[in-house]
Amino acid sequence: MSYSQPISSAVHTLNIESGYDGQRIDNFLINYLKGVPRSLVYRILRRGEVRVNKGRIKANYRLRTGDQVRIPPVRMAEKDTQERVDSRQLDRLEKAIIFEDKRLLVLNKPSGVAVHGGSGLSFGVIEALRQLRPEERELELVHRLDRETSGCLLIAKRRSALRTLHELMRSNGIDKRYIALVQGHWGRDRIEVDAPLLKNTLQGGERMVMVDPRGKESVTRFSVRERMAELMLVEARLMTGRTHQIRVHAAHLGTPILGDEKYGDASANRDMKAAGLKRLFLHAETLKFRWPDEKQDQVFRAPLEPALEELLQRLRVKSA
């Protein structure tokens, strides 16, 4: 099920069908207004030019069956000017698929690849997968990972699957575990961080997140997997899903993630770069959930890239 391409020169209204129930309005518009820059989609949302049931909404509004969505005139890009992902990148992502069935695709997302194109990026994971799977008309991201974070990323292949997975996320029914290499040591092996996070945009346009009582509730459960000289390999379980949550909470504890250029320690990052760390050491290792009415959990595990495994081995030898 899909809507036809919009007429760009006139305001038009859509009646939302059941297959789109629960989808965020920004993701719906990015997919519907093919060829329109993501920056423009967010601009018309901020300005209130997109209305739902005659009212203004935010980008994170979730659609409901029967909603009336007013879309303003927008300038569509010519199809032949849209950039296509080169074959090397497509091959890289094809090899990164760790599971696929009729409902779902699970990717071990490489570090350095954004989930969405835009903001100076010619493509993201979702654009590349749509090019890889042109017959799949309903591919949508279930959640997001930072560009520099690697690991398990869920992509729904059916609207019904997307709706179910979003419901599971809202009810904390998807268990997401990350591993990170951090600078420093804690006095105990398990720590729960309950610290609200607030988004800020700096003068240069850079987005930063900070612990602030005005922010949204944010909870991360950390546990130590391995201690090395002045370092720890830790597991982080997300109890909420805020932007940069693990990175900010780790830094809040005084143990920033190594390779984190935004929230990390510059001196420690330089030392680790000399030791061979070329990226943020944060990896979405496992995802676990159960489809409604099924008896067994679905569990997905994304292995660390070889360069990170080799780094860990060198650090173990050094700290032995």
Short mmCIF file of N, CA, C and O in Angstrom, two decimals, residues 72-194:
data_model
loop_
_atom_site.label_atom_id
_atom_site.label_comp_id
_atom_site.label_asym_id
_atom_site.label_seq_id
_atom_site.Cartn_x
_atom_site.Cartn_y
_atom_site.Cartn_z
N PRO A 72 1.61 21.27 2.35
CA PRO A 72 1.70 22.49 1.53
C PRO A 72 2.38 22.21 0.20
O PRO A 72 2.96 21.13 -0.01
N PRO A 73 2.36 23.17 -0.73
CA PRO A 73 3.10 23.01 -1.98
C PRO A 73 4.60 22.92 -1.68
O PRO A 73 5.12 23.66 -0.85
N VAL A 74 5.28 21.99 -2.33
CA VAL A 74 6.73 21.86 -2.18
C VAL A 74 7.35 21.66 -3.56
O VAL A 74 6.70 21.17 -4.48
N ARG A 75 8.60 22.04 -3.66
CA ARG A 75 9.31 21.87 -4.93
C ARG A 75 9.96 20.49 -4.95
O ARG A 75 10.81 20.18 -4.13
N MET A 76 9.56 19.68 -5.92
CA MET A 76 10.10 18.34 -6.04
C MET A 76 11.38 18.35 -6.86
O MET A 76 11.49 19.09 -7.84
N ALA A 77 12.35 17.53 -6.46
CA ALA A 77 13.57 17.40 -7.26
C ALA A 77 13.30 16.56 -8.49
O ALA A 77 12.44 15.67 -8.49
N GLU A 78 13.98 16.84 -9.55
CA GLU A 78 13.86 16.01 -10.75
C GLU A 78 14.45 14.63 -10.45
O GLU A 78 15.51 14.51 -9.86
N LYS A 79 13.79 13.59 -10.93
CA LYS A 79 14.24 12.24 -10.61
C LYS A 79 15.65 11.97 -11.12
O LYS A 79 16.43 11.30 -10.47
N ASP A 80 16.00 12.51 -12.29
CA ASP A 80 17.29 12.18 -12.83
C ASP A 80 18.43 12.92 -12.15
O ASP A 80 19.60 12.68 -12.44
N THR A 81 18.11 13.86 -11.24
CA THR A 81 19.17 14.54 -10.50
C THR A 81 19.43 13.90 -9.14
O THR A 81 20.37 14.28 -8.46
N GLN A 82 18.61 12.93 -8.76
CA GLN A 82 18.80 12.29 -7.48
C GLN A 82 20.02 11.36 -7.55
O GLN A 82 20.16 10.56 -8.46
N GLU A 83 20.89 11.51 -6.54
CA GLU A 83 22.11 10.71 -6.54
C GLU A 83 21.80 9.26 -6.22
O GLU A 83 20.94 8.94 -5.42
N ARG A 84 22.53 8.37 -6.89
CA ARG A 84 22.40 6.96 -6.61
C ARG A 84 23.63 6.48 -5.86
O ARG A 84 24.73 7.01 -6.03
N VAL A 85 23.42 5.49 -5.02
CA VAL A 85 24.50 4.96 -4.21
C VAL A 85 25.40 4.10 -5.07
O VAL A 85 24.91 3.29 -5.87
N ASP A 86 26.72 4.28 -4.94
CA ASP A 86 27.62 3.52 -5.81
C ASP A 86 27.65 2.05 -5.40
O ASP A 86 27.30 1.67 -4.29
N SER A 87 28.08 1.21 -6.33
CA SER A 87 28.00 -0.24 -6.17
C SER A 87 28.85 -0.75 -5.01
O SER A 87 28.49 -1.73 -4.34
N ARG A 88 29.95 -0.08 -4.71
CA ARG A 88 30.79 -0.53 -3.59
C ARG A 88 30.07 -0.37 -2.26
O ARG A 88 30.15 -1.25 -1.39
N GLN A 89 29.39 0.76 -2.10
CA GLN A 89 28.63 0.98 -0.87
C GLN A 89 27.46 0.01 -0.76
O GLN A 89 27.15 -0.51 0.31
N LEU A 90 26.80 -0.24 -1.89
CA LEU A 90 25.69 -1.19 -1.88
C LEU A 90 26.17 -2.59 -1.51
O LEU A 90 25.52 -3.30 -0.74
N ASP A 91 27.31 -2.98 -2.05
CA ASP A 91 27.86 -4.31 -1.75
C ASP A 91 28.23 -4.40 -0.27
O ASP A 91 28.01 -5.43 0.39
N ARG A 92 28.78 -3.31 0.28
CA ARG A 92 29.14 -3.28 1.69
C ARG A 92 27.92 -3.48 2.58
O ARG A 92 27.95 -4.24 3.56
N LEU A 93 26.81 -2.82 2.23
CA LEU A 93 25.60 -2.95 3.04
C LEU A 93 24.94 -4.31 2.84
O LEU A 93 24.39 -4.88 3.79
N GLU A 94 24.98 -4.83 1.62
CA GLU A 94 24.43 -6.17 1.37
C GLU A 94 25.12 -7.20 2.26
O GLU A 94 24.47 -8.07 2.86
N LYS A 95 26.44 -7.10 2.36
CA LYS A 95 27.20 -8.04 3.19
C LYS A 95 26.95 -7.81 4.69
O LYS A 95 27.23 -8.71 5.49
N ALA A 96 26.45 -6.64 5.05
CA ALA A 96 26.21 -6.33 6.46
C ALA A 96 24.85 -6.81 6.95
O ALA A 96 24.55 -6.70 8.14
N ILE A 97 24.00 -7.35 6.07
CA ILE A 97 22.69 -7.86 6.48
C ILE A 97 22.90 -9.16 7.25
O ILE A 97 23.51 -10.10 6.74
N ILE A 98 22.42 -9.22 8.49
CA ILE A 98 22.61 -10.41 9.31
C ILE A 98 21.34 -11.25 9.44
O ILE A 98 21.39 -12.39 9.90
N PHE A 99 20.20 -10.69 9.02
CA PHE A 99 18.95 -11.45 9.06
C PHE A 99 17.95 -10.77 8.13
O PHE A 99 17.91 -9.55 8.04
N GLU A 100 17.13 -11.59 7.47
CA GLU A 100 16.06 -11.04 6.65
C GLU A 100 14.95 -12.08 6.49
O GLU A 100 15.20 -13.25 6.24
N ASP A 101 13.72 -11.64 6.69
CA ASP A 101 12.55 -12.46 6.36
C ASP A 101 11.49 -11.56 5.75
O ASP A 101 11.79 -10.44 5.32
N LYS A 102 10.25 -12.01 5.68
CA LYS A 102 9.22 -11.24 4.98
C LYS A 102 8.80 -9.98 5.75
O LYS A 102 8.22 -9.07 5.17
N ARG A 103 9.11 -9.93 7.06
CA ARG A 103 8.69 -8.79 7.88
C ARG A 103 9.81 -7.81 8.20
O ARG A 103 9.55 -6.64 8.44
N LEU A 104 11.03 -8.30 8.21
CA LEU A 104 12.10 -7.58 8.89
C LEU A 104 13.44 -7.80 8.21
O LEU A 104 13.71 -8.86 7.64
N LEU A 105 14.28 -6.77 8.31
CA LEU A 105 15.67 -6.87 7.89
C LEU A 105 16.52 -6.33 9.04
O LEU A 105 16.19 -5.29 9.62
N VAL A 106 17.58 -7.03 9.39
CA VAL A 106 18.48 -6.60 10.46
C VAL A 106 19.86 -6.40 9.87
O VAL A 106 20.41 -7.29 9.22
N LEU A 107 20.41 -5.22 10.10
CA LEU A 107 21.69 -4.83 9.52
C LEU A 107 22.72 -4.63 10.62
O LEU A 107 22.41 -4.08 11.67
N ASN A 108 23.95 -5.08 10.39
CA ASN A 108 25.07 -4.71 11.25
C ASN A 108 25.64 -3.43 10.66
O ASN A 108 26.57 -3.46 9.85
N LYS A 109 25.05 -2.30 11.04
CA LYS A 109 25.40 -1.02 10.41
C LYS A 109 26.87 -0.68 10.63
O LYS A 109 27.34 -0.69 11.77
N PRO A 110 27.59 -0.37 9.56
CA PRO A 110 28.98 0.03 9.73
C PRO A 110 29.09 1.42 10.37
O PRO A 110 28.23 2.28 10.18
N SER A 111 30.15 1.63 11.13
CA SER A 111 30.44 2.95 11.66
C SER A 111 30.74 3.90 10.51
O SER A 111 31.34 3.52 9.51
N GLY A 112 30.28 5.15 10.66
CA GLY A 112 30.53 6.16 9.63
C GLY A 112 29.44 6.29 8.60
O GLY A 112 29.47 7.20 7.77
N VAL A 113 28.44 5.40 8.64
CA VAL A 113 27.31 5.46 7.71
C VAL A 113 26.08 5.95 8.45
O VAL A 113 25.69 5.39 9.47
N ALA A 114 25.47 7.01 7.96
CA ALA A 114 24.27 7.56 8.58
C ALA A 114 23.06 6.68 8.26
O ALA A 114 23.05 5.98 7.25
N VAL A 115 22.04 6.74 9.11
CA VAL A 115 20.84 5.96 8.81
C VAL A 115 19.99 6.65 7.75
O VAL A 115 19.26 6.00 7.01
N HIS A 116 20.10 7.99 7.66
CA HIS A 116 19.37 8.79 6.68
C HIS A 116 20.35 9.66 5.91
O HIS A 116 21.34 10.12 6.47
N GLY A 117 20.06 9.94 4.64
CA GLY A 117 20.80 10.94 3.89
C GLY A 117 20.39 12.33 4.36
O GLY A 117 19.51 12.50 5.19
N GLY A 118 21.02 13.36 3.79
CA GLY A 118 20.73 14.74 4.18
C GLY A 118 21.86 15.32 4.99
O GLY A 118 22.82 14.64 5.34
N SER A 119 21.78 16.62 5.27
CA SER A 119 22.81 17.35 6.02
C SER A 119 24.20 17.15 5.40
O SER A 119 25.17 16.88 6.09
N GLY A 120 24.24 17.26 4.08
CA GLY A 120 25.52 17.14 3.38
C GLY A 120 25.88 15.72 3.00
O GLY A 120 26.91 15.48 2.36
N LEU A 121 25.05 14.73 3.40
CA LEU A 121 25.31 13.33 3.06
C LEU A 121 24.46 12.93 1.87
O LEU A 121 23.26 13.19 1.83
N SER A 122 25.10 12.29 0.88
CA SER A 122 24.37 11.95 -0.34
C SER A 122 23.43 10.76 -0.12
O SER A 122 22.45 10.61 -0.84
N PHE A 123 23.73 9.91 0.87
CA PHE A 123 22.84 8.79 1.11
C PHE A 123 22.99 8.31 2.54
O PHE A 123 23.96 8.62 3.24
N GLY A 124 22.01 7.54 2.98
CA GLY A 124 22.06 6.86 4.27
C GLY A 124 21.65 5.42 4.07
O GLY A 124 21.37 4.98 2.95
N VAL A 125 21.58 4.67 5.18
CA VAL A 125 21.24 3.26 5.11
C VAL A 125 19.90 3.04 4.41
O VAL A 125 19.78 2.18 3.53
N ILE A 126 18.89 3.83 4.78
CA ILE A 126 17.56 3.55 4.24
C ILE A 126 17.49 3.81 2.74
O ILE A 126 16.87 3.05 1.99
N GLU A 127 18.16 4.87 2.27
CA GLU A 127 18.18 5.14 0.83
C GLU A 127 18.89 4.03 0.07
O GLU A 127 18.45 3.60 -1.00
N ALA A 128 20.00 3.55 0.64
CA ALA A 128 20.76 2.48 -0.01
C ALA A 128 19.95 1.18 -0.05
O ALA A 128 19.94 0.48 -1.07
N LEU A 129 19.26 0.86 1.04
CA LEU A 129 18.48 -0.38 1.07
C LEU A 129 17.30 -0.31 0.10
O LEU A 129 16.94 -1.33 -0.51
N ARG A 130 16.71 0.86 -0.06
CA ARG A 130 15.62 0.99 -1.04
C ARG A 130 16.14 0.79 -2.46
O ARG A 130 15.42 0.31 -3.33
N GLN A 131 17.39 1.18 -2.67
CA GLN A 131 18.00 0.95 -3.98
C GLN A 131 18.34 -0.54 -4.16
O GLN A 131 18.19 -1.09 -5.24
N LEU A 132 18.78 -1.18 -3.07
CA LEU A 132 19.09 -2.60 -3.11
C LEU A 132 17.85 -3.47 -3.27
O LEU A 132 17.90 -4.53 -3.88
N ARG A 133 16.75 -3.02 -2.69
CA ARG A 133 15.51 -3.80 -2.68
C ARG A 133 14.37 -2.97 -3.30
O ARG A 133 13.42 -2.62 -2.61
N PRO A 134 14.45 -2.66 -4.59
CA PRO A 134 13.42 -1.80 -5.20
C PRO A 134 12.02 -2.41 -5.17
O PRO A 134 11.03 -1.69 -5.22
N GLU A 135 11.96 -3.73 -5.06
CA GLU A 135 10.65 -4.39 -5.02
C GLU A 135 9.97 -4.23 -3.66
O GLU A 135 8.75 -4.44 -3.54
N GLU A 136 10.74 -3.86 -2.64
CA GLU A 136 10.19 -3.67 -1.30
C GLU A 136 9.74 -2.21 -1.16
O GLU A 136 10.54 -1.32 -0.94
N ARG A 137 8.45 -1.99 -1.28
CA ARG A 137 7.92 -0.63 -1.35
C ARG A 137 7.71 0.01 0.02
O ARG A 137 7.40 1.19 0.10
N GLU A 138 7.86 -0.76 1.10
CA GLU A 138 7.50 -0.24 2.41
C GLU A 138 8.66 -0.27 3.41
O GLU A 138 8.44 -0.28 4.62
N LEU A 139 9.89 -0.28 2.94
CA LEU A 139 11.04 -0.30 3.84
C LEU A 139 11.08 0.97 4.69
O LEU A 139 11.05 2.08 4.16
N GLU A 140 11.17 0.80 6.01
CA GLU A 140 11.24 1.94 6.92
C GLU A 140 12.15 1.60 8.09
O GLU A 140 12.16 0.47 8.59
N LEU A 141 12.90 2.59 8.57
CA LEU A 141 13.69 2.43 9.78
C LEU A 141 12.76 2.24 10.98
O LEU A 141 11.79 2.99 11.13
N VAL A 142 13.08 1.29 11.82
CA VAL A 142 12.32 1.10 13.06
C VAL A 142 12.86 2.03 14.15
O VAL A 142 12.12 2.56 14.96
N HIS A 143 14.17 2.22 14.15
CA HIS A 143 14.83 3.09 15.14
C HIS A 143 16.08 3.64 14.47
O HIS A 143 16.30 3.43 13.28
N ARG A 144 16.90 4.37 15.22
CA ARG A 144 18.08 5.01 14.63
C ARG A 144 19.32 4.69 15.45
O ARG A 144 19.23 4.36 16.63
N LEU A 145 20.45 4.80 14.80
CA LEU A 145 21.75 4.76 15.46
C LEU A 145 22.53 5.99 15.02
O LEU A 145 22.40 6.43 13.88
N ASP A 146 23.36 6.52 15.92
CA ASP A 146 24.25 7.61 15.52
C ASP A 146 25.11 7.17 14.35
O ASP A 146 25.42 5.98 14.20
N ARG A 147 25.53 8.13 13.57
CA ARG A 147 26.35 7.82 12.39
C ARG A 147 27.60 7.03 12.76
O ARG A 147 27.98 6.08 12.06
N GLU A 148 28.26 7.39 13.86
CA GLU A 148 29.52 6.73 14.22
C GLU A 148 29.33 5.45 15.03
O GLU A 148 30.31 4.75 15.30
N THR A 149 28.10 5.13 15.40
CA THR A 149 27.82 3.89 16.13
C THR A 149 27.55 2.77 15.14
O THR A 149 26.84 2.95 14.16
N SER A 150 28.12 1.61 15.42
CA SER A 150 27.89 0.44 14.57
C SER A 150 26.90 -0.50 15.25
O SER A 150 26.54 -0.31 16.41
N GLY A 151 26.47 -1.54 14.52
CA GLY A 151 25.69 -2.60 15.14
C GLY A 151 24.28 -2.75 14.66
O GLY A 151 23.89 -2.25 13.59
N CYS A 152 23.49 -3.46 15.46
CA CYS A 152 22.15 -3.92 15.07
C CYS A 152 21.20 -2.76 14.77
O CYS A 152 20.95 -1.91 15.63
N LEU A 153 20.67 -2.77 13.56
CA LEU A 153 19.69 -1.77 13.14
C LEU A 153 18.51 -2.50 12.51
O LEU A 153 18.69 -3.31 11.60
N LEU A 154 17.30 -2.21 13.00
CA LEU A 154 16.08 -2.86 12.51
C LEU A 154 15.45 -2.04 11.41
O LEU A 154 15.25 -0.83 11.55
N ILE A 155 15.09 -2.71 10.31
CA ILE A 155 14.35 -2.09 9.20
C ILE A 155 13.11 -2.94 8.93
O ILE A 155 13.22 -4.15 8.68
N ALA A 156 11.94 -2.34 9.03
CA ALA A 156 10.69 -3.06 8.76
C ALA A 156 10.45 -3.14 7.26
O ALA A 156 10.72 -2.19 6.53
N LYS A 157 9.93 -4.26 6.83
CA LYS A 157 9.61 -4.45 5.40
C LYS A 157 8.11 -4.36 5.14
O LYS A 157 7.69 -4.36 3.98
N ARG A 158 7.32 -4.28 6.21
CA ARG A 158 5.87 -4.17 6.09
C ARG A 158 5.38 -3.11 7.07
O ARG A 158 5.92 -2.98 8.17
N ARG A 159 4.34 -2.38 6.69
CA ARG A 159 3.78 -1.38 7.61
C ARG A 159 3.29 -2.04 8.89
O ARG A 159 3.43 -1.48 9.98
N SER A 160 2.71 -3.23 8.76
CA SER A 160 2.22 -3.92 9.96
C SER A 160 3.36 -4.25 10.91
O SER A 160 3.22 -4.15 12.14
N ALA A 161 4.52 -4.65 10.37
CA ALA A 161 5.69 -4.96 11.21
C ALA A 161 6.22 -3.69 11.87
O ALA A 161 6.59 -3.70 13.05
N LEU A 162 6.24 -2.59 11.12
CA LEU A 162 6.70 -1.32 11.68
C LEU A 162 5.81 -0.91 12.85
O LEU A 162 6.31 -0.50 13.91
N ARG A 163 4.52 -1.03 12.67
CA ARG A 163 3.57 -0.65 13.72
C ARG A 163 3.78 -1.52 14.97
O ARG A 163 3.82 -1.01 16.09
N THR A 164 3.94 -2.82 14.78
CA THR A 164 4.15 -3.73 15.91
C THR A 164 5.44 -3.42 16.64
O THR A 164 5.49 -3.38 17.88
N LEU A 165 6.51 -3.19 15.89
CA LEU A 165 7.81 -2.92 16.51
C LEU A 165 7.81 -1.59 17.26
O LEU A 165 8.43 -1.46 18.32
N HIS A 166 7.12 -0.59 16.71
CA HIS A 166 7.01 0.69 17.42
C HIS A 166 6.23 0.52 18.73
O HIS A 166 6.56 1.12 19.75
N GLU A 167 5.20 -0.32 18.70
CA GLU A 167 4.44 -0.57 19.93
C GLU A 167 5.31 -1.28 20.96
O GLU A 167 5.26 -0.97 22.16
N LEU A 168 6.15 -2.21 20.50
CA LEU A 168 7.07 -2.89 21.41
C LEU A 168 8.08 -1.92 22.00
O LEU A 168 8.40 -1.98 23.20
N MET A 169 8.57 -0.99 21.18
CA MET A 169 9.52 0.00 21.68
C MET A 169 8.88 0.89 22.74
O MET A 169 9.50 1.19 23.77
N ARG A 170 7.65 1.31 22.50
CA ARG A 170 6.97 2.19 23.45
C ARG A 170 6.72 1.49 24.78
O ARG A 170 6.70 2.13 25.83
N SER A 171 6.55 0.17 24.75
CA SER A 171 6.27 -0.58 25.98
C SER A 171 7.52 -1.23 26.55
O SER A 171 7.45 -2.08 27.43
N ASN A 172 8.69 -0.81 26.06
CA ASN A 172 9.98 -1.34 26.51
C ASN A 172 10.10 -2.83 26.23
O ASN A 172 10.75 -3.58 26.97
N GLY A 173 9.50 -3.27 25.12
CA GLY A 173 9.50 -4.68 24.76
C GLY A 173 10.66 -5.08 23.87
O GLY A 173 10.73 -6.25 23.46
N ILE A 174 11.55 -4.14 23.55
CA ILE A 174 12.74 -4.47 22.77
C ILE A 174 13.96 -4.22 23.65
O ILE A 174 14.20 -3.11 24.12
N ASP A 175 14.70 -5.28 23.91
CA ASP A 175 15.89 -5.23 24.77
C ASP A 175 17.09 -4.91 23.89
O ASP A 175 17.48 -5.72 23.05
N LYS A 176 17.67 -3.71 24.07
CA LYS A 176 18.81 -3.27 23.26
C LYS A 176 20.05 -3.18 24.15
O LYS A 176 20.04 -2.46 25.14
N ARG A 177 21.10 -3.90 23.77
CA ARG A 177 22.34 -3.90 24.53
C ARG A 177 23.49 -3.42 23.64
O ARG A 177 23.67 -3.91 22.52
N TYR A 178 24.26 -2.51 24.19
CA TYR A 178 25.42 -1.95 23.50
C TYR A 178 26.69 -2.33 24.26
O TYR A 178 26.64 -2.57 25.48
N ILE A 179 27.82 -2.34 23.57
CA ILE A 179 29.10 -2.44 24.26
C ILE A 179 29.92 -1.20 23.92
O ILE A 179 29.83 -0.66 22.81
N ALA A 180 30.70 -0.76 24.90
CA ALA A 180 31.51 0.45 24.72
C ALA A 180 32.82 0.28 25.49
O ALA A 180 32.87 -0.40 26.52
N LEU A 181 33.85 0.91 24.97
CA LEU A 181 35.13 0.97 25.67
C LEU A 181 35.22 2.36 26.27
O LEU A 181 35.14 3.36 25.54
N VAL A 182 35.38 2.43 27.60
CA VAL A 182 35.38 3.73 28.28
C VAL A 182 36.69 3.97 29.01
O VAL A 182 37.40 3.02 29.38
N GLN A 183 36.97 5.24 29.22
CA GLN A 183 38.16 5.66 29.95
C GLN A 183 37.87 5.68 31.44
O GLN A 183 36.88 6.26 31.88
N GLY A 184 38.73 5.02 32.25
CA GLY A 184 38.57 5.07 33.69
C GLY A 184 37.90 3.82 34.26
O GLY A 184 37.57 2.88 33.53
N HIS A 185 37.69 3.83 35.58
CA HIS A 185 37.10 2.70 36.30
C HIS A 185 35.99 3.19 37.22
O HIS A 185 36.04 4.32 37.71
N TRP A 186 34.99 2.31 37.47
CA TRP A 186 33.98 2.56 38.49
C TRP A 186 34.31 1.73 39.72
O TRP A 186 35.00 0.70 39.63
N GLY A 187 33.77 2.14 40.85
CA GLY A 187 34.00 1.40 42.08
C GLY A 187 33.17 0.13 42.17
O GLY A 187 33.44 -0.73 43.00
N ARG A 188 32.15 -0.01 41.36
CA ARG A 188 31.33 -1.23 41.36
C ARG A 188 31.06 -1.66 39.92
O ARG A 188 31.34 -0.93 38.97
N ASP A 189 30.51 -2.85 39.77
CA ASP A 189 30.37 -3.44 38.43
C ASP A 189 29.05 -3.11 37.75
O ASP A 189 28.91 -3.33 36.54
N ARG A 190 28.08 -2.61 38.52
CA ARG A 190 26.78 -2.26 37.92
C ARG A 190 26.37 -0.86 38.37
O ARG A 190 26.41 -0.57 39.57
N ILE A 191 25.97 -0.05 37.41
CA ILE A 191 25.53 1.31 37.72
C ILE A 191 24.32 1.65 36.86
O ILE A 191 24.33 1.40 35.65
N GLU A 192 23.28 2.21 37.49
CA GLU A 192 22.14 2.73 36.73
C GLU A 192 22.19 4.24 36.75
O GLU A 192 22.29 4.85 37.82
N VAL A 193 22.18 4.83 35.57
CA VAL A 193 22.17 6.29 35.46
C VAL A 193 20.75 6.74 35.12
O VAL A 193 20.20 6.35 34.09
N ASP A 194 20.18 7.54 36.01
CA ASP A 194 18.85 8.12 35.80
C ASP A 194 19.07 9.64 35.78
O ASP A 194 19.03 10.29 36.82
#
